[in-house]
PDB file of C-alpha atoms and ligand atoms in Angstrom:
ATOM      1  CA  UNK A   1     100.414 108.891  66.795  1.00  0.00           C
ATOM      2  CA  UNK A   2     101.021 106.365  63.993  1.00  0.00           C
ATOM      3  CA  UNK A   3     100.586 102.694  64.670  1.00  0.00           C
ATOM      4  CA  UNK A   4     102.106 101.468  61.413  1.00  0.00           C
ATOM      5  CA  UNK A   5     104.962 102.749  59.308  1.00  0.00           C
ATOM      6  CA  UNK A   6     106.992 101.606  56.324  1.00  0.00           C
ATOM      7  CA  UNK A   7     110.594 102.746  55.846  1.00  0.00           C
ATOM      8  CA  UNK A   8     113.010 102.337  52.939  1.00  0.00           C
ATOM      9  CA  UNK A   9     116.732 102.290  53.767  1.00  0.00           C
ATOM     10  CA  UNK A  10     119.682 102.227  51.333  1.00  0.00           C
ATOM     11  CA  UNK A  11     122.649  99.896  51.436  1.00  0.00           C
ATOM     12  CA  UNK A  12     126.017 101.566  51.880  1.00  0.00           C
ATOM     13  CA  UNK A  13     129.627 101.112  50.910  1.00  0.00           C
ATOM     14  CA  UNK A  14     131.969 102.159  53.705  1.00  0.00           C
ATOM     15  CA  UNK A  15     135.650 103.141  53.896  1.00  0.00           C
ATOM     16  CA  UNK A  16     135.939 103.897  50.153  1.00  0.00           C
ATOM     17  CA  UNK A  17     139.578 102.840  50.257  1.00  0.00           C
ATOM     18  CA  UNK A  18     141.516 105.072  52.668  1.00  0.00           C
ATOM     19  CA  UNK A  19     138.598 106.498  54.693  1.00  0.00           C
ATOM     20  CA  UNK A  20     138.516 103.641  57.190  1.00  0.00           C
ATOM     21  CA  UNK A  21     135.582 104.003  59.620  1.00  0.00           C
ATOM     22  CA  UNK A  22     135.016 107.562  58.336  1.00  0.00           C
ATOM     23  CA  UNK A  23     133.616 107.675  54.774  1.00  0.00           C
ATOM     24  CA  UNK A  24     130.515 105.949  53.441  1.00  0.00           C
ATOM     25  CA  UNK A  25     128.272 106.213  50.392  1.00  0.00           C
ATOM     26  CA  UNK A  26     124.555 105.423  50.239  1.00  0.00           C
ATOM     27  CA  UNK A  27     123.807 103.183  47.243  1.00  0.00           C
ATOM     28  CA  UNK A  28     120.702 102.554  45.170  1.00  0.00           C
ATOM     29  CA  UNK A  29     119.944  99.148  46.683  1.00  0.00           C
ATOM     30  CA  UNK A  30     117.257  99.111  49.363  1.00  0.00           C
ATOM     31  CA  UNK A  31     115.666  97.216  52.213  1.00  0.00           C
ATOM     32  CA  UNK A  32     112.119  97.968  53.290  1.00  0.00           C
ATOM     33  CA  UNK A  33     110.847  97.649  56.796  1.00  0.00           C
ATOM     34  CA  UNK A  34     107.273  97.648  58.082  1.00  0.00           C
ATOM     35  CA  UNK A  35     106.542  98.223  61.745  1.00  0.00           C
ATOM     36  CA  UNK A  36     103.162  97.597  63.353  1.00  0.00           C
ATOM     37  CA  UNK A  37     103.032  98.882  66.927  1.00  0.00           C
ATOM     38  CA  UNK A  38     100.644  97.634  69.618  1.00  0.00           C
ATOM     39  CA  UNK A  39     100.232  94.382  67.716  1.00  0.00           C
ATOM     40  CA  UNK A  40      99.073  91.236  69.467  1.00  0.00           C
ATOM     41  CA  UNK A  41     101.004  91.976  72.714  1.00  0.00           C
ATOM     42  CA  UNK A  42     104.077  90.047  71.530  1.00  0.00           C
ATOM     43  CA  UNK A  43     107.093  90.288  69.216  1.00  0.00           C
ATOM     44  CA  UNK A  44     106.436  88.959  65.701  1.00  0.00           C
ATOM     45  CA  UNK A  45     109.136  89.165  63.019  1.00  0.00           C
ATOM     46  CA  UNK A  46     108.729  88.159  59.350  1.00  0.00           C
ATOM     47  CA  UNK A  47     111.727  88.216  57.013  1.00  0.00           C
ATOM     48  CA  UNK A  48     111.582  88.087  53.209  1.00  0.00           C
ATOM     49  CA  UNK A  49     114.439  88.148  50.708  1.00  0.00           C
ATOM     50  CA  UNK A  50     118.113  88.332  51.658  1.00  0.00           C
ATOM     51  CA  UNK A  51     118.897  86.639  54.965  1.00  0.00           C
ATOM     52  CA  UNK A  52     115.400  85.213  55.374  1.00  0.00           C
ATOM     53  CA  UNK A  53     116.835  81.925  56.667  1.00  0.00           C
ATOM     54  CA  UNK A  54     119.755  83.418  58.618  1.00  0.00           C
ATOM     55  CA  UNK A  55     118.443  86.475  60.494  1.00  0.00           C
ATOM     56  CA  UNK A  56     117.037  85.736  63.970  1.00  0.00           C
ATOM     57  CA  UNK A  57     113.323  86.362  64.526  1.00  0.00           C
ATOM     58  CA  UNK A  58     113.785  86.537  68.292  1.00  0.00           C
ATOM     59  CA  UNK A  59     114.691  89.330  70.744  1.00  0.00           C
ATOM     60  CA  UNK A  60     118.202  89.158  69.215  1.00  0.00           C
ATOM     61  CA  UNK A  61     116.924  90.598  65.931  1.00  0.00           C
ATOM     62  CA  UNK A  62     118.871  93.778  65.233  1.00  0.00           C
ATOM     63  CA  UNK A  63     115.839  95.726  63.937  1.00  0.00           C
ATOM     64  CA  UNK A  64     114.020  94.911  67.164  1.00  0.00           C
ATOM     65  CA  UNK A  65     117.066  95.994  69.197  1.00  0.00           C
ATOM     66  CA  UNK A  66     116.974  99.358  67.421  1.00  0.00           C
ATOM     67  CA  UNK A  67     113.192  99.726  67.840  1.00  0.00           C
ATOM     68  CA  UNK A  68     113.468  98.870  71.542  1.00  0.00           C
ATOM     69  CA  UNK A  69     116.264 101.447  71.983  1.00  0.00           C
ATOM     70  CA  UNK A  70     113.982 104.227  70.710  1.00  0.00           C
ATOM     71  CA  UNK A  71     110.972 103.067  72.732  1.00  0.00           C
ATOM     72  CA  UNK A  72     113.067 102.986  75.916  1.00  0.00           C
ATOM     73  CA  UNK A  73     114.641 106.386  75.217  1.00  0.00           C
ATOM     74  CA  UNK A  74     111.317 108.170  74.730  1.00  0.00           C
ATOM     75  CA  UNK A  75     109.347 106.053  77.219  1.00  0.00           C
ATOM     76  CA  UNK A  76     106.931 104.647  74.636  1.00  0.00           C
ATOM     77  CA  UNK A  77     104.676 102.012  76.204  1.00  0.00           C
ATOM     78  CA  UNK A  78     104.703  99.312  73.540  1.00  0.00           C
ATOM     79  CA  UNK A  79     102.048  96.598  73.663  1.00  0.00           C
ATOM     80  CA  UNK A  80     103.554  94.161  71.187  1.00  0.00           C
ATOM     81  CA  UNK A  81     105.147  94.751  67.809  1.00  0.00           C
ATOM     82  CA  UNK A  82     105.212  93.199  64.358  1.00  0.00           C
ATOM     83  CA  UNK A  83     108.237  93.737  62.108  1.00  0.00           C
ATOM     84  CA  UNK A  84     108.275  92.780  58.433  1.00  0.00           C
ATOM     85  CA  UNK A  85     111.674  92.982  56.720  1.00  0.00           C
ATOM     86  CA  UNK A  86     111.844  92.952  52.916  1.00  0.00           C
ATOM     87  CA  UNK A  87     115.564  92.660  52.264  1.00  0.00           C
ATOM     88  CA  UNK A  88     117.484  93.218  49.043  1.00  0.00           C
ATOM     89  CA  UNK A  89     120.853  94.151  50.539  1.00  0.00           C
ATOM     90  CA  UNK A  90     122.967  90.976  50.697  1.00  0.00           C
ATOM     91  CA  UNK A  91     123.938  89.958  54.209  1.00  0.00           C
ATOM     92  CA  UNK A  92     127.501  90.109  55.586  1.00  0.00           C
ATOM     93  CA  UNK A  93     128.992  91.184  52.257  1.00  0.00           C
ATOM     94  CA  UNK A  94     130.142  94.746  53.021  1.00  0.00           C
ATOM     95  CA  UNK A  95     127.054  96.570  51.761  1.00  0.00           C
ATOM     96  CA  UNK A  96     125.773  97.798  55.103  1.00  0.00           C
ATOM     97  CA  UNK A  97     122.985  95.294  55.790  1.00  0.00           C
ATOM     98  CA  UNK A  98     123.308  95.619  59.569  1.00  0.00           C
ATOM     99  CA  UNK A  99     123.450  99.425  59.342  1.00  0.00           C
ATOM    100  CA  UNK A 100     120.283  99.364  57.212  1.00  0.00           C
ATOM    101  CA  UNK A 101     118.567  97.179  59.808  1.00  0.00           C
ATOM    102  CA  UNK A 102     119.601  99.479  62.660  1.00  0.00           C
ATOM    103  CA  UNK A 103     118.696 102.693  60.832  1.00  0.00           C
ATOM    104  CA  UNK A 104     115.409 101.219  59.595  1.00  0.00           C
ATOM    105  CA  UNK A 105     114.449 100.186  63.133  1.00  0.00           C
ATOM    106  CA  UNK A 106     115.396 103.567  64.622  1.00  0.00           C
ATOM    107  CA  UNK A 107     113.632 105.666  61.964  1.00  0.00           C
ATOM    108  CA  UNK A 108     110.486 103.516  61.975  1.00  0.00           C
ATOM    109  CA  UNK A 109     110.251 103.487  65.772  1.00  0.00           C
ATOM    110  CA  UNK A 110     110.875 107.239  65.918  1.00  0.00           C
ATOM    111  CA  UNK A 111     108.005 107.803  63.474  1.00  0.00           C
ATOM    112  CA  UNK A 112     105.730 105.640  65.634  1.00  0.00           C
ATOM    113  CA  UNK A 113     106.709 107.825  68.617  1.00  0.00           C
ATOM    114  CA  UNK A 114     105.916 111.089  66.808  1.00  0.00           C
ATOM    115  CA  UNK A 115     109.496 111.850  65.711  1.00  0.00           C
ATOM    116  CA  UNK A 116     110.615 112.886  69.187  1.00  0.00           C
ATOM    117  CA  UNK A 117     114.272 112.130  68.422  1.00  0.00           C
ATOM    118  CA  UNK A 118     116.346 114.493  66.262  1.00  0.00           C
ATOM    119  CA  UNK A 119     118.548 113.388  63.347  1.00  0.00           C
ATOM    120  CA  UNK A 120     121.564 113.898  65.618  1.00  0.00           C
ATOM    121  CA  UNK A 121     120.089 111.635  68.281  1.00  0.00           C
ATOM    122  CA  UNK A 122     119.307 108.983  65.670  1.00  0.00           C
ATOM    123  CA  UNK A 123     122.875 109.181  64.356  1.00  0.00           C
ATOM    124  CA  UNK A 124     124.306 108.843  67.881  1.00  0.00           C
ATOM    125  CA  UNK A 125     122.089 105.857  68.670  1.00  0.00           C
ATOM    126  CA  UNK A 126     122.826 104.201  65.313  1.00  0.00           C
ATOM    127  CA  UNK A 127     126.578 104.704  65.746  1.00  0.00           C
ATOM    128  CA  UNK A 128     126.498 103.269  69.263  1.00  0.00           C
ATOM    129  CA  UNK A 129     124.524 100.214  68.089  1.00  0.00           C
ATOM    130  CA  UNK A 130     126.741  99.615  65.025  1.00  0.00           C
ATOM    131  CA  UNK A 131     130.064 100.530  66.677  1.00  0.00           C
ATOM    132  CA  UNK A 132     131.264 102.832  63.880  1.00  0.00           C
ATOM    133  CA  UNK A 133     129.527 105.602  61.907  1.00  0.00           C
ATOM    134  CA  UNK A 134     130.580 105.043  58.294  1.00  0.00           C
ATOM    135  CA  UNK A 135     127.631 102.845  57.245  1.00  0.00           C
ATOM    136  CA  UNK A 136     124.886 104.225  59.488  1.00  0.00           C
ATOM    137  CA  UNK A 137     125.506 107.897  58.566  1.00  0.00           C
ATOM    138  CA  UNK A 138     124.903 107.475  54.799  1.00  0.00           C
ATOM    139  CA  UNK A 139     122.092 104.990  55.484  1.00  0.00           C
ATOM    140  CA  UNK A 140     120.378 107.724  57.530  1.00  0.00           C
ATOM    141  CA  UNK A 141     121.149 110.788  55.441  1.00  0.00           C
ATOM    142  CA  UNK A 142     121.978 109.518  51.943  1.00  0.00           C
ATOM    143  CA  UNK A 143     124.778 110.799  49.710  1.00  0.00           C
ATOM    144  CA  UNK A 144     128.426 110.617  50.638  1.00  0.00           C
ATOM    145  CA  UNK A 145     128.774 110.876  54.411  1.00  0.00           C
ATOM    146  CA  UNK A 146     131.964 111.951  56.197  1.00  0.00           C
ATOM    147  CA  UNK A 147     131.875 110.994  59.849  1.00  0.00           C
ATOM    148  CA  UNK A 148     133.860 111.267  63.042  1.00  0.00           C
ATOM    149  CA  UNK A 149     133.051 110.159  66.576  1.00  0.00           C
ATOM    150  CA  UNK A 150     133.808 111.768  69.915  1.00  0.00           C
ATOM    151  CA  UNK A 151     134.522 109.145  72.536  1.00  0.00           C
ATOM    152  CA  UNK A 152     134.753 109.158  76.331  1.00  0.00           C
ATOM    153  CA  UNK A 153     135.645 106.494  78.905  1.00  0.00           C
ATOM    154  CA  UNK A 154     132.131 105.175  78.439  1.00  0.00           C
ATOM    155  CA  UNK A 155     132.534 104.714  74.664  1.00  0.00           C
ATOM    156  CA  UNK A 156     130.972 106.666  71.790  1.00  0.00           C
ATOM    157  CA  UNK A 157     129.682 110.040  73.043  1.00  0.00           C
ATOM    158  CA  UNK A 158     128.636 111.773  69.861  1.00  0.00           C
ATOM    159  CA  UNK A 159     128.931 111.240  66.102  1.00  0.00           C
ATOM    160  CA  UNK A 160     129.479 114.096  63.661  1.00  0.00           C
ATOM    161  CA  UNK A 161     128.545 113.858  60.019  1.00  0.00           C
ATOM    162  CA  UNK A 162     128.787 116.053  56.914  1.00  0.00           C
ATOM    163  CA  UNK A 163     127.126 114.738  53.787  1.00  0.00           C
ATOM    164  CA  UNK A 164     127.217 115.868  50.174  1.00  0.00           C
ATOM    165  CA  UNK A 165     126.408 114.813  46.623  1.00  0.00           C
ATOM    166  CA  UNK A 166     129.135 115.081  43.952  1.00  0.00           C
ATOM    167  CA  UNK A 167     128.448 117.605  41.179  1.00  0.00           C
ATOM    168  CA  UNK A 168     128.321 114.936  38.469  1.00  0.00           C
ATOM    169  CA  UNK A 169     126.982 111.396  38.308  1.00  0.00           C
ATOM    170  CA  UNK A 170     129.260 108.779  39.816  1.00  0.00           C
ATOM    171  CA  UNK A 171     128.368 105.154  39.212  1.00  0.00           C
ATOM    172  CA  UNK A 172     129.464 102.040  41.034  1.00  0.00           C
ATOM    173  CA  UNK A 173     129.774  98.413  40.019  1.00  0.00           C
ATOM    174  CA  UNK A 174     129.774  96.112  43.006  1.00  0.00           C
ATOM    175  CA  UNK A 175     130.916  92.517  42.615  1.00  0.00           C
ATOM    176  CA  UNK A 176     129.253  90.319  45.225  1.00  0.00           C
ATOM    177  CA  UNK A 177     131.006  86.997  45.867  1.00  0.00           C
ATOM    178  CA  UNK A 178     128.855  84.095  47.040  1.00  0.00           C
ATOM    179  CA  UNK A 179     130.449  83.835  50.484  1.00  0.00           C
ATOM    180  CA  UNK A 180     129.891  85.901  53.594  1.00  0.00           C
ATOM    181  CA  UNK A 181     132.430  87.613  55.833  1.00  0.00           C
ATOM    182  CA  UNK A 182     131.497  89.071  59.205  1.00  0.00           C
ATOM    183  CA  UNK A 183     132.734  92.536  60.081  1.00  0.00           C
ATOM    184  CA  UNK A 184     134.074  91.064  63.329  1.00  0.00           C
ATOM    185  CA  UNK A 185     136.214  88.496  61.482  1.00  0.00           C
ATOM    186  CA  UNK A 186     137.367  91.138  59.021  1.00  0.00           C
ATOM    187  CA  UNK A 187     138.405  93.503  61.834  1.00  0.00           C
ATOM    188  CA  UNK A 188     140.256  90.759  63.675  1.00  0.00           C
ATOM    189  CA  UNK A 189     142.936  90.583  60.974  1.00  0.00           C
ATOM    190  CA  UNK A 190     143.811  94.285  61.374  1.00  0.00           C
ATOM    191  CA  UNK A 191     146.923  95.352  63.305  1.00  0.00           C
ATOM    192  CA  UNK A 192     146.616  97.386  66.525  1.00  0.00           C
ATOM    193  CA  UNK A 193     149.232  99.885  65.285  1.00  0.00           C
ATOM    194  CA  UNK A 194     150.491 100.954  61.856  1.00  0.00           C
ATOM    195  CA  UNK A 195     153.693 102.704  60.701  1.00  0.00           C
ATOM    196  CA  UNK A 196     153.536 106.506  60.584  1.00  0.00           C
ATOM    197  CA  UNK A 197     154.179 106.508  56.834  1.00  0.00           C
ATOM    198  CA  UNK A 198     151.099 104.324  56.290  1.00  0.00           C
ATOM    199  CA  UNK A 199     148.983 106.707  58.377  1.00  0.00           C
ATOM    200  CA  UNK A 200     150.281 109.650  56.317  1.00  0.00           C
ATOM    201  CA  UNK A 201     149.644 107.701  53.100  1.00  0.00           C
ATOM    202  CA  UNK A 202     145.991 107.240  54.098  1.00  0.00           C
ATOM    203  CA  UNK A 203     145.485 110.800  55.337  1.00  0.00           C
ATOM    204  CA  UNK A 204     146.773 112.219  52.043  1.00  0.00           C
ATOM    205  CA  UNK A 205     144.618 109.830  49.951  1.00  0.00           C
ATOM    206  CA  UNK A 206     141.557 110.622  52.075  1.00  0.00           C
ATOM    207  CA  UNK A 207     142.121 114.356  51.620  1.00  0.00           C
ATOM    208  CA  UNK A 208     142.395 113.987  47.841  1.00  0.00           C
ATOM    209  CA  UNK A 209     139.428 111.592  47.783  1.00  0.00           C
ATOM    210  CA  UNK A 210     137.098 114.075  49.475  1.00  0.00           C
ATOM    211  CA  UNK A 211     138.306 116.916  47.251  1.00  0.00           C
ATOM    212  CA  UNK A 212     137.904 114.805  44.121  1.00  0.00           C
ATOM    213  CA  UNK A 213     134.374 113.726  45.071  1.00  0.00           C
ATOM    214  CA  UNK A 214     133.310 117.251  46.089  1.00  0.00           C
ATOM    215  CA  UNK A 215     134.663 118.795  42.898  1.00  0.00           C
ATOM    216  CA  UNK A 216     133.665 115.967  40.548  1.00  0.00           C
ATOM    217  CA  UNK A 217     137.334 115.444  39.633  1.00  0.00           C
ATOM    218  CA  UNK A 218     136.914 111.704  39.339  1.00  0.00           C
ATOM    219  CA  UNK A 219     140.160 111.245  37.426  1.00  0.00           C
ATOM    220  CA  UNK A 220     141.883 111.438  40.846  1.00  0.00           C
ATOM    221  CA  UNK A 221     140.074 108.346  42.122  1.00  0.00           C
ATOM    222  CA  UNK A 222     142.692 105.928  40.810  1.00  0.00           C
ATOM    223  CA  UNK A 223     145.136 107.207  43.469  1.00  0.00           C
ATOM    224  CA  UNK A 224     142.669 108.637  45.971  1.00  0.00           C
ATOM    225  CA  UNK A 225     141.126 105.213  46.659  1.00  0.00           C
ATOM    226  CA  UNK A 226     144.460 103.645  47.620  1.00  0.00           C
ATOM    227  CA  UNK A 227     144.689 102.325  51.160  1.00  0.00           C
ATOM    228  CA  UNK A 228     147.299 100.943  53.537  1.00  0.00           C
ATOM    229  CA  UNK A 229     145.290 100.671  56.764  1.00  0.00           C
ATOM    230  CA  UNK A 230     142.956  97.756  56.149  1.00  0.00           C
ATOM    231  CA  UNK A 231     142.808  96.413  52.575  1.00  0.00           C
ATOM    232  CA  UNK A 232     146.328  94.885  52.529  1.00  0.00           C
ATOM    233  CA  UNK A 233     145.484  92.906  55.702  1.00  0.00           C
ATOM    234  CA  UNK A 234     142.022  91.874  54.533  1.00  0.00           C
ATOM    235  CA  UNK A 235     143.190  90.740  51.107  1.00  0.00           C
ATOM    236  CA  UNK A 236     143.752  87.179  52.343  1.00  0.00           C
ATOM    237  CA  UNK A 237     140.039  86.947  53.236  1.00  0.00           C
ATOM    238  CA  UNK A 238     138.911  87.715  49.673  1.00  0.00           C
ATOM    239  CA  UNK A 239     140.448  85.304  47.136  1.00  0.00           C
ATOM    240  CA  UNK A 240     141.334  87.071  43.901  1.00  0.00           C
ATOM    241  CA  UNK A 241     140.960  90.606  45.288  1.00  0.00           C
ATOM    242  CA  UNK A 242     143.923  92.076  43.400  1.00  0.00           C
ATOM    243  CA  UNK A 243     142.942  90.298  40.175  1.00  0.00           C
ATOM    244  CA  UNK A 244     139.367  91.626  40.428  1.00  0.00           C
ATOM    245  CA  UNK A 245     140.691  95.148  41.051  1.00  0.00           C
ATOM    246  CA  UNK A 246     142.985  94.857  38.018  1.00  0.00           C
ATOM    247  CA  UNK A 247     140.129  93.546  35.872  1.00  0.00           C
ATOM    248  CA  UNK A 248     137.934  96.503  36.835  1.00  0.00           C
ATOM    249  CA  UNK A 249     140.710  98.996  36.032  1.00  0.00           C
ATOM    250  CA  UNK A 250     141.581  97.238  32.749  1.00  0.00           C
ATOM    251  CA  UNK A 251     137.930  97.555  31.725  1.00  0.00           C
ATOM    252  CA  UNK A 252     137.773 101.287  32.348  1.00  0.00           C
ATOM    253  CA  UNK A 253     137.054 101.802  36.080  1.00  0.00           C
ATOM    254  CA  UNK A 254     138.184 105.071  37.660  1.00  0.00           C
ATOM    255  CA  UNK A 255     139.198 103.394  40.903  1.00  0.00           C
ATOM    256  CA  UNK A 256     138.487 100.357  43.071  1.00  0.00           C
ATOM    257  CA  UNK A 257     138.050  99.476  46.738  1.00  0.00           C
ATOM    258  CA  UNK A 258     137.009  96.773  49.146  1.00  0.00           C
ATOM    259  CA  UNK A 259     133.396  97.597  50.066  1.00  0.00           C
ATOM    260  CA  UNK A 260     133.255  98.088  53.835  1.00  0.00           C
ATOM    261  CA  UNK A 261     134.731  95.089  55.603  1.00  0.00           C
ATOM    262  CA  UNK A 262     134.229  92.993  52.433  1.00  0.00           C
ATOM    263  CA  UNK A 263     133.971  90.649  50.736  1.00  0.00           C
ATOM    264  CA  UNK A 264     132.246  92.790  48.045  1.00  0.00           C
ATOM    265  CA  UNK A 265     134.597  94.674  45.757  1.00  0.00           C
ATOM    266  CA  UNK A 266     133.488  97.973  44.287  1.00  0.00           C
ATOM    267  CA  UNK A 267     134.561  99.823  41.160  1.00  0.00           C
ATOM    268  CA  UNK A 268     133.787 103.504  40.603  1.00  0.00           C
ATOM    269  CA  UNK A 269     133.077 104.645  37.067  1.00  0.00           C
ATOM    270  CA  UNK A 270     131.156 106.993  34.807  1.00  0.00           C
ATOM    271  CA  UNK A 271     130.746 104.482  31.936  1.00  0.00           C
ATOM    272  CA  UNK A 272     131.339 100.845  30.902  1.00  0.00           C
ATOM    273  CA  UNK A 273     129.424  99.347  33.837  1.00  0.00           C
ATOM    274  CA  UNK A 274     128.605  96.057  32.067  1.00  0.00           C
ATOM    275  CA  UNK A 275     132.148  95.574  30.822  1.00  0.00           C
ATOM    276  CA  UNK A 276     133.598  96.316  34.257  1.00  0.00           C
ATOM    277  CA  UNK A 277     131.118  94.015  36.028  1.00  0.00           C
ATOM    278  CA  UNK A 278     131.743  91.117  33.651  1.00  0.00           C
ATOM    279  CA  UNK A 279     135.499  91.599  33.929  1.00  0.00           C
ATOM    280  CA  UNK A 280     135.276  91.498  37.731  1.00  0.00           C
ATOM    281  CA  UNK A 281     133.201  88.286  37.680  1.00  0.00           C
ATOM    282  CA  UNK A 282     135.630  86.623  35.276  1.00  0.00           C
ATOM    283  CA  UNK A 283     138.547  87.460  37.566  1.00  0.00           C
ATOM    284  CA  UNK A 284     136.674  86.092  40.583  1.00  0.00           C
ATOM    285  CA  UNK A 285     135.847  82.922  38.598  1.00  0.00           C
ATOM    286  CA  UNK A 286     139.544  82.450  37.825  1.00  0.00           C
ATOM    287  CA  UNK A 287     139.997  82.213  41.603  1.00  0.00           C
ATOM    288  CA  UNK A 288     137.139  79.682  41.922  1.00  0.00           C
ATOM    289  CA  UNK A 289     134.760  82.278  43.371  1.00  0.00           C
ATOM    290  CA  UNK A 290     131.232  82.579  42.007  1.00  0.00           C
ATOM    291  CA  UNK A 291     129.970  86.135  42.101  1.00  0.00           C
ATOM    292  CA  UNK A 292     127.288  88.394  40.707  1.00  0.00           C
ATOM    293  CA  UNK A 293     127.377  92.134  40.161  1.00  0.00           C
ATOM    294  CA  UNK A 294     125.053  95.089  40.662  1.00  0.00           C
ATOM    295  CA  UNK A 295     125.135  98.434  38.878  1.00  0.00           C
ATOM    296  CA  UNK A 296     124.528 101.175  41.448  1.00  0.00           C
ATOM    297  CA  UNK A 297     124.541 104.936  41.783  1.00  0.00           C
ATOM    298  CA  UNK A 298     124.485 107.207  44.826  1.00  0.00           C
ATOM    299  CA  UNK A 299     121.240 107.334  46.805  1.00  0.00           C
ATOM    300  CA  UNK A 300     120.620 110.959  47.757  1.00  0.00           C
ATOM    301  CA  UNK A 301     117.773 110.485  50.241  1.00  0.00           C
ATOM    302  CA  UNK A 302     118.850 108.026  52.909  1.00  0.00           C
ATOM    303  CA  UNK A 303     116.244 106.405  55.148  1.00  0.00           C
ATOM    304  CA  UNK A 304     112.825 107.495  54.045  1.00  0.00           C
ATOM    305  CA  UNK A 305     109.305 106.891  55.331  1.00  0.00           C
ATOM    306  CA  UNK A 306     107.311 105.613  52.367  1.00  0.00           C
ATOM    307  CA  UNK A 307     103.954 105.059  54.055  1.00  0.00           C
TER     308      UNK A 307
HETATM  309  N1  HSE B 401     134.552 100.584  58.603  1.00  0.00           N
HETATM  310  C1  HSE B 401     134.063  99.268  58.879  1.00  0.00           C
HETATM  311  C2  HSE B 401     135.169  98.265  58.648  1.00  0.00           C
HETATM  312  C3  HSE B 401     132.918  98.975  57.970  1.00  0.00           C
HETATM  313  O1  HSE B 401     135.848  98.373  57.641  1.00  0.00           O
HETATM  314  O2  HSE B 401     135.360  97.383  59.496  1.00  0.00           O
HETATM  315  C4  HSE B 401     132.278  97.662  58.296  1.00  0.00           C
HETATM  316  O3  HSE B 401     130.982  97.639  57.868  1.00  0.00           O
END
């Protein structure tokens, strides 16, 4: 069996407007994770890049939690571990940094254990650790992932996922404001119940969204990305959200959404990435928010062992 492994995991944008907790897209921004098993009989964690100062290097580290979950499940007798995280996915911004950490830990540990766990088992474990499937599924499998979970009294029982790649190239411009927002805080502002017409609004947009992405009919995205379940409530947590959306659309975007739980805002497009990105930053600046932007496309591979 391997004693060392290196894994690359993509960031993800979840929800994609109406597909709350169900749709996610793997993006071409990556974290890398190195795992050295049977190392020095203790837990050693090194973090480089995004979150280097903020992520715990103790037992609370989320990569370690994921690694430990696999070791316990397969009965792997671990004699110490070293984890090196090389992070490019910004932390707590709605680009799936915690999902990437969980998936990276699970996939690396599974490789160390001789790949005893199936993709389905990894998805179930990742979903249970993260609490929802829409970031972990595309982080694992790449592409656009459609997910649903079966629950029981004991919580999440099984996650289901279908993934696909659109027939033509879809690009994304993600504007990353310089403040963080935890998923927990962003979920706390959501109502426990919503009007039936809002549920129907989202179901119809989600249906059109999946059809448009599957068929490459991106002209539908303007309407298909509309949402009434979470974005209207989260708007107050992201100053300038509507103005940034308008700026992206005015500069040629096909559609816009809050990325995951925010605060990143994402514009979908086939062209004009620079113009859209600069327009989004200007709109953020008009609301006293400093931001940067990344030009991304869809990652088709998901978590991948690179050595
Ligand atoms: N679907 C989740 C949410 C994504 O919107 O809260 C968080 O990463």
